[in-house]
Each structure stands twice: as structure tokens, then as C-alpha cells.
Amino acid sequence: MAAKKKEVLLQMNITSQELWEEMLCLKGLIVVDAFQVWCGPCKTVVDLFQKIRNEVGSNLLHFAVAEVDSIDALEGYRGQCQPVFLFYAEGELVAVVKGVNAPLLQKTILEQLAGQRKVLEHGGEQVLVISQMEDRALSEEEGSTAAPQGAQREGQAD
């Protein structure tokens, strides 16, 4: 009788500041679905993430769900009622997508992953396009769709 395949966990579940800090030490691109306990993580993107993982098959691509209510570093995302996807590379926030837009999420993941591969293969530094402080400031402005250097993206198609 054949042994059952061991199920590979698609997303890490980050529920504390300690786990958050450990996650930020991973090499490659980390895509974080930041959620609040009362609404839970976005379930509609799991299939998209699985599809992308299967297509790129990279050990440099990581997915996580992070409970903002339990993580001090994500305090600025508390009280928001739309999904927020944070992109980290080398422990730094490099992009933010607000809202669920599968084509935009896929495009951002592929662009950021390509950029991270270049950094790791050819040396140099990751280009930081947005700081968490800038993202918080923009989030606090009502109706703001502006973003430094185009990094923060709303859920509308480009």
C-alpha cells in the first residue's frame, strides 16, 4: 500500500509578534493576508495562491495569514474592513494591495518575486517602494488612492 503524501501547508498562520518576527527572517517574498479576528483571512485568494505556487514552484515564495489584533507591528491595520495584502522581502515592506483583485494580486506577486530573485542572484539591495509608516499615513487619509512610487495598489484593475 502506498504511503499518503504529506500535505504541504500553503500559508503560515501568524498569531503573535514572535511568529511575525520569525516569518520576516525568511528568504524570498512573503505575501501576508493581514486580517482581524472578527472577519478572518480572505478565503477567496487561497486558490489563487495555490495556483501561483504550482506555476512558479519557488522556495522563495511564502504565503501567510497574520492576525493584526495579536501583532504589534500590524497595529496600523486594525479597524479596516477591507482585505489588505502586504508584501515583504528581506524583512521590509515592499508593496501593499488593498482589496481582493486576483489579477492585481497575481501581477504584484510575480513582479515582486522576479525582483527578489534578481536581488538574490545578482546581489544588491531590495528596492523599498513603501514604508509601513507611509502606508499607515495613506490608510488614515479618507478616500486616498495615492501611493509613493505606485507601490500601494487599490483593488481596482489597472
Short mmCIF file of C-alpha atoms in Angstrom, two decimals:
data_model
loop_
_atom_site.label_atom_id
_atom_site.label_comp_id
_atom_site.label_asym_id
_atom_site.label_seq_id
_atom_site.Cartn_x
_atom_site.Cartn_y
_atom_site.Cartn_z
CA MET A 1 0.00 0.00 0.00
CA ALA A 2 1.35 3.43 -0.95
CA ALA A 3 2.01 5.91 1.78
CA LYS A 4 -0.13 9.02 1.86
CA LYS A 5 1.51 12.18 0.61
CA LYS A 6 2.31 14.59 3.34
CA GLU A 7 0.14 17.68 2.91
CA VAL A 8 2.19 20.81 2.36
CA LEU A 9 0.97 23.85 4.27
CA LEU A 10 0.26 26.68 1.83
CA GLN A 11 0.01 29.52 4.34
CA MET A 12 1.75 30.09 7.64
CA ASN A 13 -0.58 31.15 10.43
CA ILE A 14 0.96 34.12 12.26
CA THR A 15 -0.77 34.86 15.56
CA SER A 16 1.90 36.57 17.67
CA GLN A 17 4.66 39.16 17.46
CA GLU A 18 7.25 36.39 17.94
CA LEU A 19 5.95 34.38 14.98
CA TRP A 20 5.80 37.60 12.94
CA GLU A 21 9.46 38.32 13.61
CA GLU A 22 10.43 34.73 12.72
CA MET A 23 8.46 34.95 9.47
CA LEU A 24 10.24 38.17 8.45
CA CYS A 25 13.56 36.28 8.56
CA LEU A 26 12.54 34.01 5.66
CA LYS A 27 14.42 34.41 2.38
CA GLY A 28 12.39 35.46 -0.62
CA LEU A 29 8.99 37.11 -0.98
CA ILE A 30 6.38 36.82 1.75
CA VAL A 31 2.76 37.63 0.88
CA VAL A 32 0.75 38.32 4.03
CA ASP A 33 -3.03 38.41 4.22
CA ALA A 34 -3.46 40.78 7.19
CA PHE A 35 -6.83 40.16 8.86
CA GLN A 36 -8.77 40.91 12.02
CA VAL A 37 -10.24 38.18 14.20
CA TRP A 38 -13.81 39.35 13.66
CA CYS A 39 -13.64 38.90 9.87
CA GLY A 40 -10.96 36.24 9.37
CA PRO A 41 -8.50 35.83 6.48
CA CYS A 42 -9.66 36.13 2.88
CA LYS A 43 -10.64 32.63 1.76
CA THR A 44 -11.19 33.60 -1.87
CA VAL A 45 -7.46 34.07 -2.54
CA VAL A 46 -6.34 30.65 -1.32
CA ASP A 47 -7.00 29.06 -4.74
CA LEU A 48 -5.11 31.89 -6.44
CA PHE A 49 -2.15 31.45 -4.10
CA GLN A 50 -2.17 27.69 -4.71
CA LYS A 51 -2.26 28.26 -8.49
CA ILE A 52 0.66 30.69 -8.34
CA ARG A 53 2.64 28.34 -6.09
CA ASN A 54 2.10 25.49 -8.57
CA GLU A 55 3.12 27.68 -11.53
CA VAL A 56 6.28 29.21 -10.07
CA GLY A 57 7.22 26.35 -7.76
CA SER A 58 9.62 28.60 -5.92
CA ASN A 59 11.03 28.09 -2.47
CA LEU A 60 11.41 31.89 -2.46
CA LEU A 61 7.63 32.44 -2.31
CA HIS A 62 5.86 32.25 1.03
CA PHE A 63 2.25 32.92 1.96
CA ALA A 64 0.99 33.79 5.42
CA VAL A 65 -2.12 34.94 7.20
CA ALA A 66 -1.49 37.34 10.07
CA GLU A 67 -3.92 38.32 12.80
CA VAL A 68 -3.43 42.08 13.17
CA ASP A 69 -5.08 42.13 16.60
CA SER A 70 -2.26 39.99 18.05
CA ILE A 71 0.74 41.55 16.30
CA ASP A 72 2.08 44.90 17.47
CA ALA A 73 3.86 45.55 14.15
CA LEU A 74 0.47 45.47 12.37
CA GLU A 75 -1.38 47.78 14.73
CA GLY A 76 -1.90 50.34 11.95
CA TYR A 77 -4.06 47.86 10.03
CA ARG A 78 -6.59 47.35 12.83
CA GLY A 79 -10.09 48.65 12.26
CA GLN A 80 -10.01 48.34 8.47
CA CYS A 81 -12.83 46.48 6.81
CA GLN A 82 -11.19 45.53 3.51
CA PRO A 83 -8.62 42.81 2.92
CA VAL A 84 -5.01 44.02 2.94
CA PHE A 85 -2.16 42.05 1.39
CA LEU A 86 1.35 43.02 2.49
CA PHE A 87 4.44 42.04 0.52
CA TYR A 88 7.73 41.66 2.43
CA ALA A 89 11.22 40.97 1.15
CA GLU A 90 14.31 40.85 3.35
CA GLY A 91 12.14 41.83 6.31
CA GLU A 92 10.94 45.07 4.67
CA LEU A 93 7.53 46.06 3.35
CA VAL A 94 7.87 46.38 -0.44
CA ALA A 95 4.25 46.57 -1.64
CA VAL A 96 0.65 46.69 -0.44
CA VAL A 97 -2.53 45.64 -2.24
CA LYS A 98 -5.82 46.67 -0.66
CA GLY A 99 -8.94 44.78 -1.67
CA VAL A 100 -9.35 41.47 -3.44
CA ASN A 101 -8.41 41.69 -7.11
CA ALA A 102 -6.98 38.40 -8.37
CA PRO A 103 -5.26 39.81 -11.49
CA LEU A 104 -3.64 42.62 -9.48
CA LEU A 105 -2.53 40.25 -6.71
CA GLN A 106 -1.05 37.83 -9.25
CA LYS A 107 0.74 40.63 -11.12
CA THR A 108 2.17 42.06 -7.89
CA ILE A 109 3.32 38.65 -6.66
CA LEU A 110 5.06 37.83 -9.94
CA GLU A 111 6.70 41.27 -10.21
CA GLN A 112 7.92 41.27 -6.63
CA LEU A 113 9.12 37.66 -6.84
CA ALA A 114 11.09 38.46 -10.02
CA GLY A 115 12.65 41.45 -8.29
CA GLN A 116 13.58 39.37 -5.25
CA ARG A 117 15.16 36.69 -7.46
CA LYS A 118 17.31 39.35 -9.15
CA VAL A 119 18.45 40.70 -5.79
CA LEU A 120 19.38 37.24 -4.54
CA GLU A 121 21.08 36.13 -7.78
CA HIS A 122 22.94 39.32 -8.65
CA GLY A 123 23.41 40.93 -5.28
CA GLY A 124 22.38 44.44 -4.46
CA GLU A 125 19.53 45.61 -2.34
CA GLN A 126 15.78 45.22 -2.47
CA VAL A 127 14.13 48.39 -3.68
CA LEU A 128 11.81 49.59 -0.95
CA VAL A 129 8.85 51.24 -2.55
CA ILE A 130 6.76 51.93 0.51
CA SER A 131 7.37 52.05 4.21
CA GLN A 132 4.85 50.78 6.71
CA MET A 133 4.69 54.29 8.16
CA GLU A 134 3.81 55.72 4.72
CA ASP A 135 1.19 53.02 4.23
CA ARG A 136 -0.40 53.82 7.60
CA ALA A 137 -0.46 57.52 6.81
CA LEU A 138 -2.12 56.86 3.48
CA SER A 139 -4.62 54.47 5.07
CA GLU A 140 -5.66 57.15 7.55
CA GLU A 141 -6.48 59.65 4.80
CA GLU A 142 -10.08 59.22 3.76
CA GLY A 143 -10.52 58.12 0.18
CA SER A 144 -6.80 58.23 -0.54
CA THR A 145 -5.65 56.25 -3.53
CA ALA A 146 -2.27 57.95 -3.78
CA ALA A 147 0.84 55.93 -3.12
CA PRO A 148 4.54 56.60 -3.06
CA GLN A 149 6.09 55.36 -6.29
CA GLY A 150 2.96 53.36 -7.19
CA ALA A 151 3.52 50.63 -4.62
CA GLN A 152 0.21 50.78 -2.81
CA ARG A 153 -2.47 49.45 -5.07
CA GLU A 154 -6.19 49.55 -4.64
CA GLY A 155 -8.38 46.58 -5.57
CA GLN A 156 -9.40 48.07 -8.92
CA ALA A 157 -7.90 46.72 -12.12
CA ASP A 158 -5.04 48.73 -13.63
#
